[in-house]
PDB file of C-alpha atoms in Angstrom:
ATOM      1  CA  UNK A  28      24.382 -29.112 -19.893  1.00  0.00           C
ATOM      2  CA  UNK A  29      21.830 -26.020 -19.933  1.00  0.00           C
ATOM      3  CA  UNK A  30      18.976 -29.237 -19.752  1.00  0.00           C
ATOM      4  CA  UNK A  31      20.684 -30.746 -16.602  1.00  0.00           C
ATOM      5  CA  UNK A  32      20.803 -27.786 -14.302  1.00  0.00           C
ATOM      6  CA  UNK A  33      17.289 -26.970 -15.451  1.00  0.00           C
ATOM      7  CA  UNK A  34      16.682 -30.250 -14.203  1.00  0.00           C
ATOM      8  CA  UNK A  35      17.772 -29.868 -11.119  1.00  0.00           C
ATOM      9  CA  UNK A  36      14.145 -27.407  -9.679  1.00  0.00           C
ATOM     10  CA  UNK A  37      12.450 -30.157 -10.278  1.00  0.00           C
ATOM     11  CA  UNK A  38      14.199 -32.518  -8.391  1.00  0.00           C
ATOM     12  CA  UNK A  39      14.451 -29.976  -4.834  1.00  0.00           C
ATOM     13  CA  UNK A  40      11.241 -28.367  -5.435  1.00  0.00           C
ATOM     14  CA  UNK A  41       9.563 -31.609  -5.727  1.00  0.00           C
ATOM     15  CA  UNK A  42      10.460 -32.735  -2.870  1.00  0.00           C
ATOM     16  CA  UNK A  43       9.737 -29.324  -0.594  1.00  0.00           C
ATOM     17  CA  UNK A  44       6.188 -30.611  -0.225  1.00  0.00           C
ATOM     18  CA  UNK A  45       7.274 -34.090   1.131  1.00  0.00           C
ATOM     19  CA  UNK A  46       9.788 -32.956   3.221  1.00  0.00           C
ATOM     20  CA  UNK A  47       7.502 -29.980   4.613  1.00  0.00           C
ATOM     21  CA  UNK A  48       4.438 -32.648   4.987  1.00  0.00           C
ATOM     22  CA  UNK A  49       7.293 -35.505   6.913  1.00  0.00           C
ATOM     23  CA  UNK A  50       7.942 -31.945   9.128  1.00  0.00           C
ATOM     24  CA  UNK A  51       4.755 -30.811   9.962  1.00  0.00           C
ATOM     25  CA  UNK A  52       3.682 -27.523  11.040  1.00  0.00           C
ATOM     26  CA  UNK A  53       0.545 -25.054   9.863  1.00  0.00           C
ATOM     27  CA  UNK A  54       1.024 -23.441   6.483  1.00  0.00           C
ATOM     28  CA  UNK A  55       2.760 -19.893   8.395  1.00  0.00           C
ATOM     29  CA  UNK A  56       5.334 -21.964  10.059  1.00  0.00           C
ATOM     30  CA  UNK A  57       6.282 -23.861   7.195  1.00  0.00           C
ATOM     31  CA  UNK A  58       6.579 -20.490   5.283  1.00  0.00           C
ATOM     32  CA  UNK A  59       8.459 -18.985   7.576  1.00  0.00           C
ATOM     33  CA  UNK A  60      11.076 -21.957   8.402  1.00  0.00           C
ATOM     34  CA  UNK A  61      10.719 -22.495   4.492  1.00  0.00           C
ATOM     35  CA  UNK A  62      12.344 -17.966   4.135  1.00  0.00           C
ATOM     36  CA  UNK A  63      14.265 -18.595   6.612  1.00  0.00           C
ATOM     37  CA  UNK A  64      16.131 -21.806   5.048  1.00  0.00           C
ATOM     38  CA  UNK A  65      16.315 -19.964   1.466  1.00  0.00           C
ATOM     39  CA  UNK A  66      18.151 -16.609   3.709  1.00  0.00           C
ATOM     40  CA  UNK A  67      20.910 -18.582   4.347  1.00  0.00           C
ATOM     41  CA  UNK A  68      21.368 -20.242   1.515  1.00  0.00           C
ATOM     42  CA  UNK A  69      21.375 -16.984  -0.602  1.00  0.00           C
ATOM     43  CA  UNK A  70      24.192 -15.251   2.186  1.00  0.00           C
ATOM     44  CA  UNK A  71      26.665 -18.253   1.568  1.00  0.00           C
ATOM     45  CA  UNK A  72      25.986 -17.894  -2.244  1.00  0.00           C
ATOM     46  CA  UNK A  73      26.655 -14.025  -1.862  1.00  0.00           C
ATOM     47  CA  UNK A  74      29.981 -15.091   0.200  1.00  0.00           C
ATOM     48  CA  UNK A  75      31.060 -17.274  -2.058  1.00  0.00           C
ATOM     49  CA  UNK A  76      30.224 -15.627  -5.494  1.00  0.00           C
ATOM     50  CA  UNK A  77      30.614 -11.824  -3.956  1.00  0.00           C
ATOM     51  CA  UNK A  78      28.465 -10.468  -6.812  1.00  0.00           C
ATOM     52  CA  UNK A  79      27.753  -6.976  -7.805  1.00  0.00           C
ATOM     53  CA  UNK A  80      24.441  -5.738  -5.806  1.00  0.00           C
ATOM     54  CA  UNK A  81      22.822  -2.782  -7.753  1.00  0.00           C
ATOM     55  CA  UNK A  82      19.684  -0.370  -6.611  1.00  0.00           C
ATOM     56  CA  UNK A  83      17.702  -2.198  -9.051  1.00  0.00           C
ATOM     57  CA  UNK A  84      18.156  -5.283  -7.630  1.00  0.00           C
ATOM     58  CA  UNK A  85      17.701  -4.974  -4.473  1.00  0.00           C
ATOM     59  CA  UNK A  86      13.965  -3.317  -5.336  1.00  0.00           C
ATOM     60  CA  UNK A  87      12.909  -6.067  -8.052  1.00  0.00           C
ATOM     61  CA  UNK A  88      14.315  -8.472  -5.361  1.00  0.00           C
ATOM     62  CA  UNK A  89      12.715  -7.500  -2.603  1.00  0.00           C
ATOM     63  CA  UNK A  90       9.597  -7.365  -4.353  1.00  0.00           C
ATOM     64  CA  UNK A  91       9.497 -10.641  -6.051  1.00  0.00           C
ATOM     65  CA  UNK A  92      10.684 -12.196  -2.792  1.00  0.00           C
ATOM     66  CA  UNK A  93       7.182 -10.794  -1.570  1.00  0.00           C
ATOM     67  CA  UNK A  94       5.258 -11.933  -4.288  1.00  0.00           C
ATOM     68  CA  UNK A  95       6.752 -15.183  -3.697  1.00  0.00           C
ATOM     69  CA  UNK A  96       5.881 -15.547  -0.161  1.00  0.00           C
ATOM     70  CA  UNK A  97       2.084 -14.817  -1.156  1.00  0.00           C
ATOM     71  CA  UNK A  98       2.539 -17.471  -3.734  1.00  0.00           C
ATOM     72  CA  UNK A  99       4.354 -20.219  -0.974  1.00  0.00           C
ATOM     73  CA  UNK A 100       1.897 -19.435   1.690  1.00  0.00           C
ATOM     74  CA  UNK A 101      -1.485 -19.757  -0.102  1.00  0.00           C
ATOM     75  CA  UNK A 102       0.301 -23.233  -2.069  1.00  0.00           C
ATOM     76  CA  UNK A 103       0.632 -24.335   1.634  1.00  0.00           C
ATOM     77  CA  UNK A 104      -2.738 -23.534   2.632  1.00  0.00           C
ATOM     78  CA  UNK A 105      -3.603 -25.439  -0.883  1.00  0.00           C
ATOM     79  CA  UNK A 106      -1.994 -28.490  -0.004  1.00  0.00           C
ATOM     80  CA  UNK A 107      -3.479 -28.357   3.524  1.00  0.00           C
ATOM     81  CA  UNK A 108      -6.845 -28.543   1.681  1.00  0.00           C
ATOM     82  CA  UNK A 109      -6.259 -30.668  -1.099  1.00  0.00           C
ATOM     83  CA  UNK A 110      -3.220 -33.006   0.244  1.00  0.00           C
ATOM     84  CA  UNK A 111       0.068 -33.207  -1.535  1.00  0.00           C
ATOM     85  CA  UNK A 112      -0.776 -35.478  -4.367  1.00  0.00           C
ATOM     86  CA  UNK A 113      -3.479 -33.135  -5.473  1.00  0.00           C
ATOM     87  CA  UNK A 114      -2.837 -29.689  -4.701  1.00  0.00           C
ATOM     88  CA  UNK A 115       0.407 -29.523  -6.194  1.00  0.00           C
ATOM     89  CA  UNK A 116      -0.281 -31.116  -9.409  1.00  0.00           C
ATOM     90  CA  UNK A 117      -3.384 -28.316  -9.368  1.00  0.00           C
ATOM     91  CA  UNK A 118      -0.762 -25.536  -8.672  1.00  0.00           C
ATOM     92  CA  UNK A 119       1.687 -27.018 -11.020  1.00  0.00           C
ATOM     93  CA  UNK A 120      -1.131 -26.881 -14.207  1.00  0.00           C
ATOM     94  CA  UNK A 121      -1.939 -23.173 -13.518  1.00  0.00           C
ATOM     95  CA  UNK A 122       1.798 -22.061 -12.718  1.00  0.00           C
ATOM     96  CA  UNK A 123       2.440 -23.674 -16.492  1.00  0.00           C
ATOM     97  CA  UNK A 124       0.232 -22.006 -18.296  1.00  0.00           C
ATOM     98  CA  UNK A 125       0.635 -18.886 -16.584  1.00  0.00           C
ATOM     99  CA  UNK A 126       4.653 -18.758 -17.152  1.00  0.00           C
ATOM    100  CA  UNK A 127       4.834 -20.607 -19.944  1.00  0.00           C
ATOM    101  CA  UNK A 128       2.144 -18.089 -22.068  1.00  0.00           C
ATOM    102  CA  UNK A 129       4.144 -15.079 -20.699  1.00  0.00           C
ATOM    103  CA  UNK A 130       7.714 -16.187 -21.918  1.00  0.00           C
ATOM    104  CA  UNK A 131       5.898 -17.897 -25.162  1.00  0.00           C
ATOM    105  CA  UNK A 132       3.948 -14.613 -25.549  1.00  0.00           C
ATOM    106  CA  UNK A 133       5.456 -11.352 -23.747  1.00  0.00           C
ATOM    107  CA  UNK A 134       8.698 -12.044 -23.781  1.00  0.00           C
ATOM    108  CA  UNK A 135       9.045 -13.627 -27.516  1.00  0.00           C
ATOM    109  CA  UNK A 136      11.092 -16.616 -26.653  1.00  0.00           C
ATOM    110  CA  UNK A 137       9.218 -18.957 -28.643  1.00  0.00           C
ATOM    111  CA  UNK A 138       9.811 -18.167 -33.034  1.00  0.00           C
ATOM    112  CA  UNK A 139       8.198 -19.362 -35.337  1.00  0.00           C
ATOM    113  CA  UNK A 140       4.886 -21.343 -35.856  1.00  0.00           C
ATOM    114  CA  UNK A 141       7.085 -24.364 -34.851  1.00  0.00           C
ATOM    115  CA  UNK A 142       8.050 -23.379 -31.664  1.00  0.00           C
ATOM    116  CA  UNK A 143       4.936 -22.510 -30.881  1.00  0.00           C
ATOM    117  CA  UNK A 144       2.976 -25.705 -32.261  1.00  0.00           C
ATOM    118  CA  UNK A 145       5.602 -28.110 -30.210  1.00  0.00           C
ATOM    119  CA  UNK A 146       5.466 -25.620 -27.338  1.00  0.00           C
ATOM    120  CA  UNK A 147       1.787 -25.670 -26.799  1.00  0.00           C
ATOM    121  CA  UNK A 148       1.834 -29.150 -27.509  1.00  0.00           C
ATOM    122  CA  UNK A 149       4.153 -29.915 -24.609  1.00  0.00           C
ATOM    123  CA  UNK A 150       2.161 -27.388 -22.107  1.00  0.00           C
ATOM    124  CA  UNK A 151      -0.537 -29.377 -23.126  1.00  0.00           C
ATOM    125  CA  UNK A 152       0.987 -32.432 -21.909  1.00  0.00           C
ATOM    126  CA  UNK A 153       2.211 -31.209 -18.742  1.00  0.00           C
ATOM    127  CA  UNK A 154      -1.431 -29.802 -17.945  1.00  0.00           C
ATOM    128  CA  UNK A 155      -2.855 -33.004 -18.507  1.00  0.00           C
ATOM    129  CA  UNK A 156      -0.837 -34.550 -16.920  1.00  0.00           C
ATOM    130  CA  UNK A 157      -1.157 -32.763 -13.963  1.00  0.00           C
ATOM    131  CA  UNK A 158      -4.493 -32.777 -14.267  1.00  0.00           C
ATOM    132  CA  UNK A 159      -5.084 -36.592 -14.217  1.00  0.00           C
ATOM    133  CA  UNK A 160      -2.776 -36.710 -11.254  1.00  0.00           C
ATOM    134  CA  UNK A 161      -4.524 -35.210  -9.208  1.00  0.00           C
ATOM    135  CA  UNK A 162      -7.654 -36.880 -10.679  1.00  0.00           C
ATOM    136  CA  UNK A 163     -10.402 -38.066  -8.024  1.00  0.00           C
ATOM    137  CA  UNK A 164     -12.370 -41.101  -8.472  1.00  0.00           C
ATOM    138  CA  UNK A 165     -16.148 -40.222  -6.808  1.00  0.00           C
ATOM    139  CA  UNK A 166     -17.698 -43.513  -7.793  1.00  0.00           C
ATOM    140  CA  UNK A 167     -15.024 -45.883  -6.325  1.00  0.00           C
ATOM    141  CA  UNK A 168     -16.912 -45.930  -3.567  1.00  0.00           C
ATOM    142  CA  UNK A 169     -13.244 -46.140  -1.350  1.00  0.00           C
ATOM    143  CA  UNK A 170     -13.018 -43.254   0.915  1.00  0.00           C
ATOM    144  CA  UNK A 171      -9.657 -41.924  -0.194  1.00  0.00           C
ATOM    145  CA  UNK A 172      -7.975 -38.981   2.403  1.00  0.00           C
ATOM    146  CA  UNK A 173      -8.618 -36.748  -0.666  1.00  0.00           C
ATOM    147  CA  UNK A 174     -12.648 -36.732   0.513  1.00  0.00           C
ATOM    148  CA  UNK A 175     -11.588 -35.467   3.665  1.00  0.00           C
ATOM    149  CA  UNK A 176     -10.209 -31.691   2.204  1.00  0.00           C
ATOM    150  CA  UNK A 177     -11.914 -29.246   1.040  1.00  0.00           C
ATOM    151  CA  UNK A 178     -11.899 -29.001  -2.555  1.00  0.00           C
ATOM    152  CA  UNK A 179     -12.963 -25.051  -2.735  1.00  0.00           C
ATOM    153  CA  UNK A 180     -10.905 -23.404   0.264  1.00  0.00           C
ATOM    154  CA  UNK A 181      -8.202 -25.347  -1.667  1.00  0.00           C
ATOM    155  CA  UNK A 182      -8.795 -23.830  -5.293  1.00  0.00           C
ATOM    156  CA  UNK A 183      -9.228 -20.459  -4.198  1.00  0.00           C
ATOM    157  CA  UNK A 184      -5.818 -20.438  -1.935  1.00  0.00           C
ATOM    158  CA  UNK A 185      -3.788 -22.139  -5.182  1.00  0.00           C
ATOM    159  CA  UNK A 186      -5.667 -19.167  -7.426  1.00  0.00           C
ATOM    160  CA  UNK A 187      -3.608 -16.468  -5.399  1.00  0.00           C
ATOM    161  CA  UNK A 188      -0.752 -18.782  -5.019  1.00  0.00           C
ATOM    162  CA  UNK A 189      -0.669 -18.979  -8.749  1.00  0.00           C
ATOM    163  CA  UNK A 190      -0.634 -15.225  -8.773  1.00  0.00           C
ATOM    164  CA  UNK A 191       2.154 -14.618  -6.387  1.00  0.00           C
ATOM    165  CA  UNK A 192       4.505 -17.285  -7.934  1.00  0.00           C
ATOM    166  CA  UNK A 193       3.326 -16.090 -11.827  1.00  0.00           C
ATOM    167  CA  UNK A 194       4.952 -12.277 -10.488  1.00  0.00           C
ATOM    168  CA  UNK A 195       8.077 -13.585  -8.780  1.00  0.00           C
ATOM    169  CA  UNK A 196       8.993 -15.223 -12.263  1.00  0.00           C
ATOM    170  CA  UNK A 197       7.652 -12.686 -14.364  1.00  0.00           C
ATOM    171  CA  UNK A 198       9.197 -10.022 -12.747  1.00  0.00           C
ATOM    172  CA  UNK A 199      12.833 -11.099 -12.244  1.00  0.00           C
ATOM    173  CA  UNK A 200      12.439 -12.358 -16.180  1.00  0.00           C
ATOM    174  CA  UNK A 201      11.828  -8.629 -17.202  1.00  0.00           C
ATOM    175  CA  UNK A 202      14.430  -7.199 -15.561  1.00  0.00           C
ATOM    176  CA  UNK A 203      17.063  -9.409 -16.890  1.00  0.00           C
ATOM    177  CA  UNK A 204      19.021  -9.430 -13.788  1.00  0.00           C
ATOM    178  CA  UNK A 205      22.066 -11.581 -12.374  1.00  0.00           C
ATOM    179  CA  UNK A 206      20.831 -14.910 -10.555  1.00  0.00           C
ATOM    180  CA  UNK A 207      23.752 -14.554  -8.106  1.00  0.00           C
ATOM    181  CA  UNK A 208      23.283 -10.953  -7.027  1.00  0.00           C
ATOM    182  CA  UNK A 209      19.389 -10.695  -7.327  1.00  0.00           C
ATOM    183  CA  UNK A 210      19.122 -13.650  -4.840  1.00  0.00           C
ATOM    184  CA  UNK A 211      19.778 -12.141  -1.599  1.00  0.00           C
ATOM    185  CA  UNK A 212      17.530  -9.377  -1.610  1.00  0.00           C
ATOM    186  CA  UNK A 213      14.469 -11.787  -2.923  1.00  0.00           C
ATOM    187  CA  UNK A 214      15.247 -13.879  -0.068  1.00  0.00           C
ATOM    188  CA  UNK A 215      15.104 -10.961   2.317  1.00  0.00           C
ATOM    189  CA  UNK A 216      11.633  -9.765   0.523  1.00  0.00           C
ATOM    190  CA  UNK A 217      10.817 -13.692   1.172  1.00  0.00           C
ATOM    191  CA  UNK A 218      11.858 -13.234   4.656  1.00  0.00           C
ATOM    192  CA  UNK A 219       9.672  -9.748   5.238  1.00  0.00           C
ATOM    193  CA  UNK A 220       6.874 -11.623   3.640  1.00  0.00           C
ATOM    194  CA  UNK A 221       6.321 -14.302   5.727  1.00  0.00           C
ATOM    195  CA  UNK A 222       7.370 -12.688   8.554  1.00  0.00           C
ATOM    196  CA  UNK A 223       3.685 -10.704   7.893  1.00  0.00           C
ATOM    197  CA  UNK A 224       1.725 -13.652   7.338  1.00  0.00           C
ATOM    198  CA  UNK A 225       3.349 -15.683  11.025  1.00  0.00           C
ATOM    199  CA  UNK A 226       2.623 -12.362  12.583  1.00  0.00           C
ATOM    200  CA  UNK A 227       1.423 -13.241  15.871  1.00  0.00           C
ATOM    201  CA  UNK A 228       0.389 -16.399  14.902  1.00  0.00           C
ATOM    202  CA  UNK A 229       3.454 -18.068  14.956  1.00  0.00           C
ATOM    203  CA  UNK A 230       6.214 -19.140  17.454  1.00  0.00           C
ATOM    204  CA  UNK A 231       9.501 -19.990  16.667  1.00  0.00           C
ATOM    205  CA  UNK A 232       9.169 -23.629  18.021  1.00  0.00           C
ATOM    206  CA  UNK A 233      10.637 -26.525  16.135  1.00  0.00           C
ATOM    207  CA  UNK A 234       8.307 -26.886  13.403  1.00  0.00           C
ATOM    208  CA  UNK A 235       9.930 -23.880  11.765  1.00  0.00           C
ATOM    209  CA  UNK A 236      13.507 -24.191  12.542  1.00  0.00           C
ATOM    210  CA  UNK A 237      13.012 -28.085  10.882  1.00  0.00           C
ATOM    211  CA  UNK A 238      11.185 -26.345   7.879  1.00  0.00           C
ATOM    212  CA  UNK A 239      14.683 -23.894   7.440  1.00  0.00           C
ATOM    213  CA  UNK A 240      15.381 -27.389   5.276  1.00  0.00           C
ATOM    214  CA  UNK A 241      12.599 -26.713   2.805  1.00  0.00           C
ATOM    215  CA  UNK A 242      13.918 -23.358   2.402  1.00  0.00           C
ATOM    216  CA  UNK A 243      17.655 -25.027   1.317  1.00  0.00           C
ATOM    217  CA  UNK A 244      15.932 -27.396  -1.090  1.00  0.00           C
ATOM    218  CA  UNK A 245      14.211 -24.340  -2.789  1.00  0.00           C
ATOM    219  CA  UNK A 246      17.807 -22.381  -2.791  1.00  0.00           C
ATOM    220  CA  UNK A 247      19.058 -24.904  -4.458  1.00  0.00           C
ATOM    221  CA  UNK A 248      16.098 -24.825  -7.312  1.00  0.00           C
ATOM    222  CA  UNK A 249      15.419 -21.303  -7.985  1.00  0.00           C
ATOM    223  CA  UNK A 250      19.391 -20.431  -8.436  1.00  0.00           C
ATOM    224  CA  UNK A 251      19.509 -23.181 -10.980  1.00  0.00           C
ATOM    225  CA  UNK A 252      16.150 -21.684 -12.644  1.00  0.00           C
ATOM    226  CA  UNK A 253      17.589 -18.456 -12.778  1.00  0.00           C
ATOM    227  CA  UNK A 254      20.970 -19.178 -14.415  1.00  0.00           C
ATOM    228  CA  UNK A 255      18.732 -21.297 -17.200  1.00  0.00           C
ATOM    229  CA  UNK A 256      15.407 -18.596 -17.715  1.00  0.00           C
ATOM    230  CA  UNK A 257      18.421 -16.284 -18.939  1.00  0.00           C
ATOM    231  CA  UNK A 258      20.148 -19.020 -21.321  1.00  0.00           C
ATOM    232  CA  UNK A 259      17.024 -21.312 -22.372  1.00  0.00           C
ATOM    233  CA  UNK A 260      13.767 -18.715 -21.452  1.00  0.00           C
ATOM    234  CA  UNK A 261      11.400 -18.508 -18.830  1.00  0.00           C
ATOM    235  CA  UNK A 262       8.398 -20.761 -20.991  1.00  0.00           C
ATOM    236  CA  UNK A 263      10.739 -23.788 -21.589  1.00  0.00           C
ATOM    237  CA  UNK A 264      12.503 -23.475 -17.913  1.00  0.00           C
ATOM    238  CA  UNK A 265      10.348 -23.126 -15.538  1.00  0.00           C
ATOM    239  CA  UNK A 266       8.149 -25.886 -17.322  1.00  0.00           C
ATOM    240  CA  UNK A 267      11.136 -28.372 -16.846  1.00  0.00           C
ATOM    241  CA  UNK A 268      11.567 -27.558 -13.122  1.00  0.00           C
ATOM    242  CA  UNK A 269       7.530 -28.043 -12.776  1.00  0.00           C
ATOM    243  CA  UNK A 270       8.452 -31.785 -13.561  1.00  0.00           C
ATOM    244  CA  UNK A 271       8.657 -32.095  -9.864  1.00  0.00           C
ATOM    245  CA  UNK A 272       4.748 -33.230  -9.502  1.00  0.00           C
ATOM    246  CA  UNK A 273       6.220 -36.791 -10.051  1.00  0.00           C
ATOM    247  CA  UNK A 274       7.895 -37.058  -7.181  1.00  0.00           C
ATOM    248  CA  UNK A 275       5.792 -34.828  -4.954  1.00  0.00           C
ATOM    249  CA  UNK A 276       2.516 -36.889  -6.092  1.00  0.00           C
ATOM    250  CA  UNK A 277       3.915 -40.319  -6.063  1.00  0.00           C
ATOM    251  CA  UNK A 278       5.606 -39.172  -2.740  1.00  0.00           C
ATOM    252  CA  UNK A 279       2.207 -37.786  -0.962  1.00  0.00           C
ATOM    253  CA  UNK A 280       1.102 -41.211  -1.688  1.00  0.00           C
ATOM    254  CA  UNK A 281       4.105 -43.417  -1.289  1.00  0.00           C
ATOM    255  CA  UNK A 282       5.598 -41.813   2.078  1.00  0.00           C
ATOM    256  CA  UNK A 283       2.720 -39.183   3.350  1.00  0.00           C
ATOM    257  CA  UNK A 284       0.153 -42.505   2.863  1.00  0.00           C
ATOM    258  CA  UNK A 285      -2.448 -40.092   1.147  1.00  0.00           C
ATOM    259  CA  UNK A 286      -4.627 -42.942   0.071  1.00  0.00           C
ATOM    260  CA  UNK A 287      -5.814 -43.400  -4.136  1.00  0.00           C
ATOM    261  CA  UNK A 288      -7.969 -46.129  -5.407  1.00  0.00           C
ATOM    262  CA  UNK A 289      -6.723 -48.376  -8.276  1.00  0.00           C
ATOM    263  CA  UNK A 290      -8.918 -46.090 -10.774  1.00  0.00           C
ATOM    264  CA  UNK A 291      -6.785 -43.109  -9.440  1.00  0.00           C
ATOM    265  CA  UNK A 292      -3.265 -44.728  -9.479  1.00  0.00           C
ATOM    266  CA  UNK A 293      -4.001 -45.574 -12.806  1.00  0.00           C
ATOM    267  CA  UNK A 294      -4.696 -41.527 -13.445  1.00  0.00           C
ATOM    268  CA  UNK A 295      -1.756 -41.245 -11.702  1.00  0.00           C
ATOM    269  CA  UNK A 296       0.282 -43.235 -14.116  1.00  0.00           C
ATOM    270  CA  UNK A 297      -1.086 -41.910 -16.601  1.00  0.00           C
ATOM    271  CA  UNK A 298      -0.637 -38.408 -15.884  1.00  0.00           C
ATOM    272  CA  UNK A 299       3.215 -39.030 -15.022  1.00  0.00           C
ATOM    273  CA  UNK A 300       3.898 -40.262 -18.292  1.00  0.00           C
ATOM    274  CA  UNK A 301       2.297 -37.187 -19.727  1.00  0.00           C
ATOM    275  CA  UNK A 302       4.110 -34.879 -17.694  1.00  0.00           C
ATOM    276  CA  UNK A 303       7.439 -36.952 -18.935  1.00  0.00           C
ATOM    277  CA  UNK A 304       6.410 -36.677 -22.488  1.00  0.00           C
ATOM    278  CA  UNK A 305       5.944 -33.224 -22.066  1.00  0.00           C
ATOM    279  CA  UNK A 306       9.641 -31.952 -20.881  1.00  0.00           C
ATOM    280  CA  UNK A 307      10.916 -34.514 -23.391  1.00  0.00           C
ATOM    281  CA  UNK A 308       9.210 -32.122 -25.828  1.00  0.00           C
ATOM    282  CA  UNK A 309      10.660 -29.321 -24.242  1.00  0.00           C
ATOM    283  CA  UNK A 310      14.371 -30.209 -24.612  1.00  0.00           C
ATOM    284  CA  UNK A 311      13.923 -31.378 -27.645  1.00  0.00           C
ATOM    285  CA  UNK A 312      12.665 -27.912 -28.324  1.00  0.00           C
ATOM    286  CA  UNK A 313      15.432 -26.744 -26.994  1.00  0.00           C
ATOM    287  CA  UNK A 314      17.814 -29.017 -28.623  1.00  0.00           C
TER     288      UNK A 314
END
């Protein structure tokens, strides 16, 4: 059961970048709509669950909520740059090995040489297969949308997204904290954050109200990854709910029309079945 609801991230976060590309909107409002969204979700949760709200929480939540609006905001940007199919399998590989090396490592929830052969093994996987889906093909000789980006204002904004989401995770994995109670305050810290970056360069037109249904999707996602980092660890689920790059990739090309020759749907293939091979690893791991 632990498996399924760590499922479930990768499923609604998956689909945040093709709902927020269908949407529209520059990388602020989608942040903001996105905070928004993810507010309300966490104030019925705190309704419904009425859960004990300590000091601490409220200060690790607030902060990570921050963190993770630097990390949503500069993932946007990415995908502005890079497209869907690409930049989020790029921000996928370096979220993994980020989170996955600090639960394996700092937080000792891999034991044994075991654990950590299969464990590496599986990152591995998921890596590469992130990495070959979002694979270009220079000598096809097919001008793909991909050509149209730019490759380095794209790396550099996924570099400090990584950043931002690798301290939301980190952080609220340290402090060992409730997933129901911690949630509100993050979202308000999520909130504050974005709030900065729309700072007069945003209007609260449609584009962001629309986007509130990002922020729903991710509610959904990061509860479920917080009730399972506390039962399964933060290496094996936050690597489960990075699945998600199959159905944002195949999505940015199925329903956003981000073009790919033959040579790169076969990467894409490819790099699927990798990804798939790799959380099969991980529950077995955990199994």
């Amino acid at each position: 059961m632990e498996i399924v609801v760590a499922l479930i991230p990768m499923f609604a976060w998956g689909s945040i970048g093709l709902v927020s590309g269908k949407i529209g909107g520059s990388a602020n409002q989608q942040t903001l709509g996105m905070t928004i969204g993810a507010l309300i979700f966490s104030i019925v949760v705190f309704f419904v669950v009425q859960p004990v709200i300590t000091i601490q929480m409220i200060v690790i939540g607030i902060l990570s909520g921050l963190f993770w609006s630097v990390g949503q905001n500069q993932q946007f940007h990415g995908m502005k740059y890079l497209g869907v199919s690409v930049g989020l399998p790029v921000s996928t590989g370096m979220q993994l090995i980020v989170n996955t090396i600090a639960g394996a490592v700092f937080f000792h929830e891999w034991k044994g040489s075991r654990d950590f052969i299969l464990g590496f093994i599986a990152l591995g996987l998921l890596v590469l297969g992130a990495y070959l889906t979002a694979r270009q093909d220079d000598d096809s000789g097919v001008e793909t949308t991909n050509k149209l980006f730019d490759f380095n204002k794209g790396l550099r904004a996924l570099i400090i997204s990584t950043i931002g989401y690798g301290a939301y995770t980190i952080m609220i994995n340290a402090a060992g904290l409730d997933p129901m109670g911690i949630i509100l305050p993050q979202s308000i810290g999520m909130v504050i954050g974005a709030s900065f970056f729309a700072f007069k360069k945003v209007k609260l037109d449609r584009y962001v109200w629309t986007n509130m249904t990002c922020g729903l999707l991710w509610g959904l996602g990061n509860i479920c990854m917080l009730l399972t980092m506390r039962q399964i660890g933060l290496a094996i689920s936050f690597s489960l709910s990075q699945m998600g790059i199959i159905i944002s990739t195949l999505g940015g090309i199925y329903l956003l029309g981000e073009r790919k020759s033959k040579k790169e749907m076969r990467y894409v293939i490819i790099g699927c079945l990798f990804v798939i091979l790799g959380g099969i690893l991980l529950g077995y791991m955990k199994a």
